[in-house]
mmCIF file of C-alpha atoms in Angstrom:
data_model
loop_
_atom_site.group_PDB
_atom_site.id
_atom_site.type_symbol
_atom_site.label_atom_id
_atom_site.label_comp_id
_atom_site.label_asym_id
_atom_site.label_seq_id
_atom_site.Cartn_x
_atom_site.Cartn_y
_atom_site.Cartn_z
ATOM 1 C CA MET A 250 -4.803 -15.571 17.523
ATOM 2 C CA ARG A 251 -8.631 -14.642 17.212
ATOM 3 C CA ILE A 252 -9.436 -12.524 14.241
ATOM 4 C CA ILE A 253 -12.644 -10.265 14.243
ATOM 5 C CA GLU A 254 -13.450 -9.188 10.709
ATOM 6 C CA GLY A 255 -16.294 -7.768 8.589
ATOM 7 C CA THR A 256 -18.435 -6.664 11.480
ATOM 8 C CA THR A 257 -18.821 -3.765 13.834
ATOM 9 C CA GLU A 258 -20.864 -6.006 16.225
ATOM 10 C CA PHE A 259 -18.497 -7.595 18.683
ATOM 11 C CA HIS A 260 -17.690 -7.657 22.398
ATOM 12 C CA ILE A 261 -14.479 -9.025 24.207
ATOM 13 C CA SER A 262 -15.516 -9.891 27.776
ATOM 14 C CA GLU A 263 -12.105 -10.062 29.303
ATOM 15 C CA ARG A 264 -10.178 -6.886 30.040
ATOM 16 C CA THR A 265 -7.798 -5.839 27.464
ATOM 17 C CA VAL A 266 -4.789 -3.820 26.377
ATOM 18 C CA VAL A 267 -5.541 -2.296 22.951
ATOM 19 C CA ALA A 268 -2.853 -1.051 20.496
ATOM 20 C CA ILE A 269 -4.350 1.240 17.773
ATOM 21 C CA GLY A 270 -2.856 1.921 14.451
ATOM 22 C CA LYS A 271 -2.890 1.334 10.754
ATOM 23 C CA PHE A 272 0.439 -0.592 11.071
ATOM 24 C CA ASP A 273 1.231 -0.436 7.290
ATOM 25 C CA GLY A 274 4.679 -2.081 6.988
ATOM 26 C CA VAL A 275 4.683 -3.328 10.567
ATOM 27 C CA HIS A 276 8.159 -1.646 10.787
ATOM 28 C CA LEU A 277 10.321 -1.331 13.799
ATOM 29 C CA GLY A 278 8.417 1.786 15.076
ATOM 30 C CA HIS A 279 5.110 -0.369 15.016
ATOM 31 C CA GLN A 280 6.891 -3.180 16.682
ATOM 32 C CA LYS A 281 7.985 -1.008 19.626
ATOM 33 C CA LEU A 282 4.561 -0.110 20.070
ATOM 34 C CA LEU A 283 3.411 -3.684 20.046
ATOM 35 C CA LYS A 284 6.204 -4.689 22.378
ATOM 36 C CA GLN A 285 4.827 -2.306 24.908
ATOM 37 C CA MET A 286 1.276 -3.771 24.325
ATOM 38 C CA CYS A 287 2.770 -7.149 25.041
ATOM 39 C CA ASN A 288 4.213 -6.039 28.294
ATOM 40 C CA TRP A 289 0.770 -5.435 29.684
ATOM 41 C CA LYS A 290 -0.181 -9.254 29.120
ATOM 42 C CA LYS A 291 1.916 -9.896 32.214
ATOM 43 C CA GLN A 292 -0.800 -8.242 34.147
ATOM 44 C CA GLY A 293 -3.146 -10.815 32.768
ATOM 45 C CA LEU A 294 -4.713 -8.604 29.930
ATOM 46 C CA THR A 295 -5.596 -9.944 26.523
ATOM 47 C CA ALA A 296 -3.590 -8.143 23.881
ATOM 48 C CA VAL A 297 -5.701 -6.688 21.153
ATOM 49 C CA VAL A 298 -4.529 -4.960 17.873
ATOM 50 C CA PHE A 299 -7.182 -2.684 16.476
ATOM 51 C CA THR A 300 -6.680 -1.551 12.872
ATOM 52 C CA PHE A 301 -9.107 -1.004 9.872
ATOM 53 C CA ASP A 302 -9.748 -3.296 6.954
ATOM 54 C CA LYS A 303 -8.869 -0.705 4.400
ATOM 55 C CA SER A 304 -7.527 2.869 4.118
ATOM 56 C CA PRO A 305 -10.015 5.796 4.089
ATOM 57 C CA ALA A 306 -8.878 6.652 0.573
ATOM 58 C CA SER A 307 -10.338 3.463 -0.718
ATOM 59 C CA VAL A 308 -13.792 4.567 0.600
ATOM 60 C CA PHE A 309 -13.837 8.306 -0.299
ATOM 61 C CA ALA A 310 -11.629 8.194 -3.278
ATOM 62 C CA PRO A 311 -11.837 4.904 -5.099
ATOM 63 C CA GLY A 312 -8.981 4.407 -7.575
ATOM 64 C CA THR A 313 -6.768 6.851 -5.913
ATOM 65 C CA GLN A 314 -5.712 4.946 -2.702
ATOM 66 C CA THR A 315 -2.114 4.238 -1.833
ATOM 67 C CA ALA A 316 -0.725 0.883 -2.469
ATOM 68 C CA GLU A 317 -0.046 -0.856 0.859
ATOM 69 C CA LEU A 318 3.277 -2.254 2.144
ATOM 70 C CA THR A 319 1.527 -5.076 3.946
ATOM 71 C CA MET A 320 -1.645 -6.681 2.800
ATOM 72 C CA LEU A 321 -4.244 -7.870 5.549
ATOM 73 C CA SER A 322 -3.088 -11.580 5.155
ATOM 74 C CA GLU A 323 0.437 -10.524 5.882
ATOM 75 C CA LYS A 324 -0.452 -8.311 8.809
ATOM 76 C CA ARG A 325 -2.331 -11.375 10.279
ATOM 77 C CA VAL A 326 0.845 -13.516 10.290
ATOM 78 C CA LEU A 327 2.922 -10.739 11.620
ATOM 79 C CA MET A 328 0.509 -9.633 14.311
ATOM 80 C CA GLU A 329 0.360 -13.309 15.697
ATOM 81 C CA GLU A 330 4.098 -13.500 15.559
ATOM 82 C CA LEU A 331 4.480 -10.241 17.559
ATOM 83 C CA GLY A 332 2.231 -11.403 20.318
ATOM 84 C CA ALA A 333 -1.498 -10.252 19.464
ATOM 85 C CA ASP A 334 -4.267 -12.411 21.004
ATOM 86 C CA VAL A 335 -6.925 -10.724 18.951
ATOM 87 C CA LEU A 336 -6.739 -8.785 15.804
ATOM 88 C CA VAL A 337 -9.612 -6.445 14.921
ATOM 89 C CA GLU A 338 -9.949 -5.530 11.238
ATOM 90 C CA PHE A 339 -12.634 -2.812 11.737
ATOM 91 C CA PRO A 340 -14.746 -2.231 8.478
ATOM 92 C CA MET A 341 -13.821 1.159 6.928
ATOM 93 C CA THR A 342 -17.045 2.577 5.491
ATOM 94 C CA VAL A 343 -18.690 5.957 5.082
ATOM 95 C CA GLN A 344 -20.711 5.237 8.284
ATOM 96 C CA THR A 345 -17.789 4.047 10.370
ATOM 97 C CA ALA A 346 -15.435 6.786 9.136
ATOM 98 C CA ALA A 347 -18.251 9.344 10.341
ATOM 99 C CA THR A 348 -18.149 8.161 13.957
ATOM 100 C CA PRO A 349 -17.382 11.073 16.117
ATOM 101 C CA ALA A 350 -14.043 10.416 17.930
ATOM 102 C CA ASP A 351 -15.452 10.620 21.543
ATOM 103 C CA ILE A 352 -18.089 8.120 20.522
ATOM 104 C CA PHE A 353 -15.450 5.725 19.165
ATOM 105 C CA VAL A 354 -13.560 5.937 22.368
ATOM 106 C CA ARG A 355 -16.536 5.309 24.385
ATOM 107 C CA GLU A 356 -18.346 2.615 22.301
ATOM 108 C CA VAL A 357 -15.596 0.693 20.470
ATOM 109 C CA LEU A 358 -12.498 1.088 22.606
ATOM 110 C CA SER A 359 -14.101 1.219 25.991
ATOM 111 C CA ARG A 360 -17.241 -0.796 25.827
ATOM 112 C CA GLN A 361 -16.729 -3.252 22.901
ATOM 113 C CA LEU A 362 -12.976 -4.006 23.515
ATOM 114 C CA ASN A 363 -13.169 -3.659 27.269
ATOM 115 C CA ALA A 364 -9.955 -1.696 27.220
ATOM 116 C CA ALA A 365 -8.081 -1.481 30.530
ATOM 117 C CA VAL A 366 -5.042 -0.058 28.657
ATOM 118 C CA ILE A 367 -4.684 1.904 25.337
ATOM 119 C CA VAL A 368 -1.435 1.958 23.689
ATOM 120 C CA ALA A 369 -0.956 4.444 20.973
ATOM 121 C CA GLY A 370 1.694 6.450 18.950
ATOM 122 C CA GLU A 371 2.119 10.013 19.907
ATOM 123 C CA ASP A 372 0.543 11.128 16.371
ATOM 124 C CA VAL A 373 -2.579 8.697 16.718
ATOM 125 C CA SER A 374 -5.672 10.003 15.015
ATOM 126 C CA PHE A 375 -9.130 8.318 14.844
ATOM 127 C CA GLY A 376 -12.903 9.165 14.423
ATOM 128 C CA HIS A 377 -14.603 11.441 12.181
ATOM 129 C CA LYS A 378 -12.149 13.631 10.061
ATOM 130 C CA GLY A 379 -9.188 12.166 12.239
ATOM 131 C CA LEU A 380 -10.036 14.432 15.008
ATOM 132 C CA GLY A 381 -9.444 12.022 17.825
ATOM 133 C CA ASN A 382 -5.864 12.142 19.137
ATOM 134 C CA ARG A 383 -3.829 11.242 22.282
ATOM 135 C CA GLN A 384 -5.325 14.260 24.166
ATOM 136 C CA LEU A 385 -8.827 12.909 23.830
ATOM 137 C CA LEU A 386 -7.602 9.442 24.860
ATOM 138 C CA GLU A 387 -5.984 10.924 27.974
ATOM 139 C CA LYS A 388 -8.944 13.169 28.715
ATOM 140 C CA LEU A 389 -11.545 10.227 28.720
ATOM 141 C CA ALA A 390 -9.251 7.731 30.560
ATOM 142 C CA GLN A 391 -10.330 8.455 34.042
ATOM 143 C CA PRO A 392 -14.115 8.739 33.271
ATOM 144 C CA LEU A 393 -13.953 5.503 31.197
ATOM 145 C CA GLY A 394 -11.607 3.644 33.725
ATOM 146 C CA TYR A 395 -8.696 2.833 31.335
ATOM 147 C CA GLN A 396 -5.007 3.789 31.402
ATOM 148 C CA VAL A 397 -3.203 5.354 28.189
ATOM 149 C CA GLU A 398 0.312 4.720 27.201
ATOM 150 C CA ILE A 399 1.742 6.857 24.497
ATOM 151 C CA VAL A 400 4.720 5.409 22.608
ATOM 152 C CA ASP A 401 7.319 7.729 21.365
ATOM 153 C CA LYS A 402 8.409 7.452 17.650
ATOM 154 C CA LEU A 403 11.564 5.479 16.947
ATOM 155 C CA SER A 404 14.410 7.472 15.483
ATOM 156 C CA ALA A 405 15.769 6.045 12.393
ATOM 157 C CA ALA A 406 19.237 6.933 13.602
ATOM 158 C CA GLU A 407 18.887 4.090 16.220
ATOM 159 C CA VAL A 408 18.726 1.602 13.438
ATOM 160 C CA LEU A 409 20.882 3.261 10.646
ATOM 161 C CA PRO A 410 23.539 5.972 11.872
ATOM 162 C CA GLN A 411 23.494 7.796 8.632
ATOM 163 C CA TYR A 412 20.000 9.261 9.580
ATOM 164 C CA GLU A 413 19.419 12.457 11.593
ATOM 165 C CA LYS A 414 17.904 11.795 15.086
ATOM 166 C CA ARG A 415 14.787 13.872 14.120
ATOM 167 C CA VAL A 416 13.930 11.366 11.291
ATOM 168 C CA ALA A 417 11.548 8.830 12.522
ATOM 169 C CA VAL A 418 10.788 5.225 11.503
ATOM 170 C CA SER A 419 7.660 5.555 9.505
ATOM 171 C CA SER A 420 5.608 4.004 6.856
ATOM 172 C CA THR A 421 6.257 6.881 4.558
ATOM 173 C CA LEU A 422 9.987 6.584 4.977
ATOM 174 C CA VAL A 423 9.913 2.797 4.297
ATOM 175 C CA ARG A 424 7.669 3.521 1.240
ATOM 176 C CA GLU A 425 10.115 6.066 -0.103
ATOM 177 C CA LEU A 426 13.078 3.789 0.292
ATOM 178 C CA LEU A 427 11.016 0.775 -1.380
ATOM 179 C CA GLU A 428 10.168 2.914 -4.388
ATOM 180 C CA THR A 429 13.747 3.714 -5.093
ATOM 181 C CA GLY A 430 14.946 0.045 -4.621
ATOM 182 C CA ASN A 431 16.717 0.626 -1.428
ATOM 183 C CA MET A 432 16.146 -2.940 -0.194
ATOM 184 C CA GLU A 433 18.968 -2.890 2.385
ATOM 185 C CA GLU A 434 17.467 0.089 4.364
ATOM 186 C CA VAL A 435 13.878 -1.162 3.963
ATOM 187 C CA THR A 436 15.071 -4.528 5.616
ATOM 188 C CA ALA A 437 16.758 -2.593 8.438
ATOM 189 C CA LEU A 438 13.806 -0.376 9.268
ATOM 190 C CA CYS A 439 11.295 -3.271 9.075
ATOM 191 C CA GLY A 440 13.422 -5.816 10.757
ATOM 192 C CA ARG A 441 12.902 -8.171 7.964
ATOM 193 C CA PRO A 442 13.170 -8.151 4.163
ATOM 194 C CA TYR A 443 10.224 -7.095 2.161
ATOM 195 C CA SER A 444 8.407 -9.813 0.692
ATOM 196 C CA VAL A 445 5.666 -11.137 -1.472
ATOM 197 C CA TRP A 446 3.770 -14.361 -1.085
ATOM 198 C CA GLY A 447 1.102 -16.398 -2.826
ATOM 199 C CA PRO A 448 0.544 -19.595 -4.779
ATOM 200 C CA VAL A 449 3.006 -20.546 -7.560
ATOM 201 C CA ILE A 450 1.107 -20.056 -10.794
ATOM 202 C CA HIS A 451 1.546 -21.029 -14.473
ATOM 203 C CA GLY A 452 3.499 -18.540 -16.612
ATOM 204 C CA ASN A 453 4.332 -18.850 -20.315
ATOM 205 C CA HIS A 454 6.285 -21.980 -19.749
ATOM 206 C CA MET A 455 9.296 -20.567 -21.413
ATOM 207 C CA GLY A 456 11.753 -20.686 -18.458
ATOM 208 C CA GLY A 457 12.532 -24.416 -18.723
ATOM 209 C CA PRO A 458 11.621 -25.718 -22.020
ATOM 210 C CA VAL A 459 12.843 -22.628 -24.140
ATOM 211 C CA LEU A 460 15.260 -20.695 -21.929
ATOM 212 C CA HIS A 461 16.455 -23.852 -20.075
ATOM 213 C CA MET A 462 16.414 -21.957 -16.623
ATOM 214 C CA PRO A 463 13.264 -22.975 -14.879
ATOM 215 C CA THR A 464 11.448 -20.499 -12.721
ATOM 216 C CA ILE A 465 8.359 -20.114 -10.499
ATOM 217 C CA ASN A 466 5.924 -17.248 -10.869
ATOM 218 C CA VAL A 467 3.897 -15.607 -7.957
ATOM 219 C CA ALA A 468 1.325 -12.858 -9.142
ATOM 220 C CA TRP A 469 1.978 -9.760 -7.400
ATOM 221 C CA PRO A 470 -1.260 -8.881 -5.204
ATOM 222 C CA VAL A 471 -3.361 -6.056 -6.459
ATOM 223 C CA GLY A 472 -2.960 -3.137 -3.898
ATOM 224 C CA LYS A 473 0.486 -4.115 -2.584
ATOM 225 C CA LEU A 474 3.404 -1.639 -3.294
ATOM 226 C CA THR A 475 5.799 -2.790 -5.933
ATOM 227 C CA PRO A 476 9.504 -2.022 -5.764
ATOM 228 C CA PRO A 477 11.064 -0.796 -9.081
ATOM 229 C CA PHE A 478 10.541 -3.403 -11.830
ATOM 230 C CA GLY A 479 13.778 -5.242 -12.207
ATOM 231 C CA VAL A 480 16.037 -8.167 -10.899
ATOM 232 C CA TYR A 481 16.668 -8.725 -7.219
ATOM 233 C CA TYR A 482 18.796 -11.043 -5.169
ATOM 234 C CA SER A 483 16.083 -12.868 -3.183
ATOM 235 C CA GLN A 484 15.515 -15.727 -0.763
ATOM 236 C CA THR A 485 12.424 -18.046 -1.213
ATOM 237 C CA VAL A 486 10.553 -20.103 1.167
ATOM 238 C CA LEU A 487 8.842 -23.129 -0.720
ATOM 239 C CA ASP A 488 7.318 -26.189 1.008
ATOM 240 C CA GLY A 489 8.964 -25.159 4.364
ATOM 241 C CA LYS A 490 12.441 -24.815 2.997
ATOM 242 C CA ARG A 491 14.463 -21.767 2.211
ATOM 243 C CA TYR A 492 16.299 -21.489 -1.134
ATOM 244 C CA ALA A 493 18.868 -18.691 -2.248
ATOM 245 C CA SER A 494 17.211 -17.211 -5.420
ATOM 246 C CA ILE A 495 17.084 -14.432 -7.788
ATOM 247 C CA THR A 496 13.953 -12.712 -8.925
ATOM 248 C CA ASN A 497 12.510 -10.456 -11.555
ATOM 249 C CA VAL A 498 9.599 -8.186 -10.595
ATOM 250 C CA GLY A 499 7.635 -6.819 -13.535
ATOM 251 C CA CYS A 500 5.768 -7.831 -16.632
ATOM 252 C CA LYS A 501 8.409 -9.566 -18.594
ATOM 253 C CA PRO A 502 8.276 -7.386 -21.679
ATOM 254 C CA THR A 503 10.550 -9.596 -23.870
ATOM 255 C CA VAL A 504 8.010 -12.536 -23.970
ATOM 256 C CA THR A 505 4.704 -11.051 -23.253
ATOM 257 C CA GLU A 506 2.418 -8.111 -24.012
ATOM 258 C CA LYS A 507 0.407 -8.625 -20.814
ATOM 259 C CA LYS A 508 0.736 -6.153 -17.912
ATOM 260 C CA ASN A 509 0.249 -8.485 -15.185
ATOM 261 C CA VAL A 510 2.827 -7.920 -12.444
ATOM 262 C CA LEU A 511 4.749 -11.103 -11.423
ATOM 263 C CA ALA A 512 7.609 -11.975 -9.199
ATOM 264 C CA GLU A 513 9.515 -14.623 -11.402
ATOM 265 C CA THR A 514 12.130 -16.546 -9.344
ATOM 266 C CA TYR A 515 15.013 -18.830 -10.019
ATOM 267 C CA LEU A 516 15.764 -21.013 -7.036
ATOM 268 C CA TYR A 517 19.397 -22.360 -6.553
ATOM 269 C CA GLY A 518 19.227 -26.115 -5.906
ATOM 270 C CA TYR A 519 15.396 -26.659 -6.371
ATOM 271 C CA GLU A 520 14.190 -29.390 -8.520
ATOM 272 C CA GLY A 521 10.493 -30.238 -8.461
ATOM 273 C CA ASP A 522 7.012 -29.108 -9.517
ATOM 274 C CA ALA A 523 5.922 -26.264 -7.280
ATOM 275 C CA TYR A 524 2.585 -25.315 -9.007
ATOM 276 C CA GLY A 525 -0.112 -24.503 -6.421
ATOM 277 C CA GLU A 526 2.379 -24.422 -3.676
ATOM 278 C CA GLU A 527 2.640 -21.246 -1.366
ATOM 279 C CA ALA A 528 5.902 -19.452 -1.938
ATOM 280 C CA GLN A 529 7.188 -16.359 -0.267
ATOM 281 C CA VAL A 530 9.852 -14.310 -1.874
ATOM 282 C CA PHE A 531 12.162 -12.064 0.418
ATOM 283 C CA PHE A 532 13.884 -9.097 -1.543
ATOM 284 C CA TYR A 533 17.442 -8.304 -0.484
ATOM 285 C CA GLU A 534 19.222 -6.189 -2.950
ATOM 286 C CA TYR A 535 18.096 -4.540 -6.210
ATOM 287 C CA LYS A 536 20.472 -5.696 -9.032
ATOM 288 C CA ARG A 537 19.232 -4.028 -12.315
ATOM 289 C CA PRO A 538 16.046 -2.626 -13.958
ATOM 290 C CA GLU A 539 13.781 -4.686 -16.006
ATOM 291 C CA ARG A 540 14.196 -4.280 -19.787
ATOM 292 C CA LYS A 541 12.898 -5.475 -23.006
ATOM 293 C CA PHE A 542 15.562 -7.460 -24.931
ATOM 294 C CA ASP A 543 15.887 -7.830 -28.736
ATOM 295 C CA GLY A 544 14.990 -11.601 -28.557
ATOM 296 C CA LEU A 545 15.023 -14.814 -26.613
ATOM 297 C CA GLU A 546 18.616 -15.422 -27.028
ATOM 298 C CA THR A 547 19.655 -12.145 -25.799
ATOM 299 C CA LEU A 548 17.338 -12.632 -22.851
ATOM 300 C CA ARG A 549 18.638 -16.138 -22.050
ATOM 301 C CA GLU A 550 22.186 -14.754 -22.182
ATOM 302 C CA GLN A 551 21.293 -11.967 -19.774
ATOM 303 C CA MET A 552 19.418 -14.482 -17.356
ATOM 304 C CA GLN A 553 22.636 -16.673 -17.420
ATOM 305 C CA ARG A 554 24.684 -13.662 -16.349
ATOM 306 C CA ASP A 555 22.230 -12.674 -13.653
ATOM 307 C CA ILE A 556 22.023 -16.298 -12.199
ATOM 308 C CA ALA A 557 25.750 -16.530 -12.259
ATOM 309 C CA GLN A 558 26.200 -13.236 -10.384
ATOM 310 C CA GLY A 559 23.472 -14.304 -7.893
ATOM 311 C CA ARG A 560 25.322 -17.368 -7.222
ATOM 312 C CA GLU A 561 28.552 -15.310 -6.366
ATOM 313 C CA TRP A 562 26.300 -12.843 -4.361
ATOM 314 C CA TRP A 563 25.040 -15.830 -2.395
ATOM 315 C CA LYS A 564 28.401 -17.470 -2.246
ATOM 316 C CA LEU A 565 27.240 -20.728 -3.510
#
């Protein structure tokens, strides 16, 4: 997959099918849209995903932007898996955000991306003040020589029967579920468990030598939405292998005063030195909230219980 990043000056010579969206979470609703994009590849079109490199809030209201469900690095992996040939991470700046919607369609989508087909959700918005919409895409289709395919929202009831049909799968819904620790429904609506990945870093070296339960630490990426601090049944991919695991997300208040958020994970059956290796931790179920214990012995006893219960949960 080709990635176009950090520039507004690009041109794709071959004819393309372009999917537009923010794609935060890359949930099943997004995947429905991307599947339609990939269907057009059978007509010989190059599949292009167009998204922005950051949210508008990060430009116009620094410090107030909403944390993301998926970081750009995660989107890159997912978009390639879902069939994109090209991923455009368009720079979000004061200047680009001020582009009139019709100019955006003419210059970026039609001329630079050479769109033969534009695939978008029914509530698509773009251009200055978000005034661009499906009606504008359809209005300019014939003059500019492209087709428009509008993809209806996916009802959450198609995935989880307890939802009403009018409730759509959306980033907002996934976010709400994540913030309450409902990892099972997050998994269902995204088609995969929520995860975090990064290099294994050094912690305070208490898991093995002091608590006799060695763990690995992954720093929680700045700007990525955290689930409730606490303990989760998880699965971890390390050095190409999958391990049943149990993970604490939080700041480890019993052993440190630092506020750095970590995913600290105990891997069942793992023996080795993982420092510097890339690890990906998938969250399956929220077990209990993080808490500050009276001392290391109390913490050790609780960790032993958590690990034993995790072994039962994973049926090890």
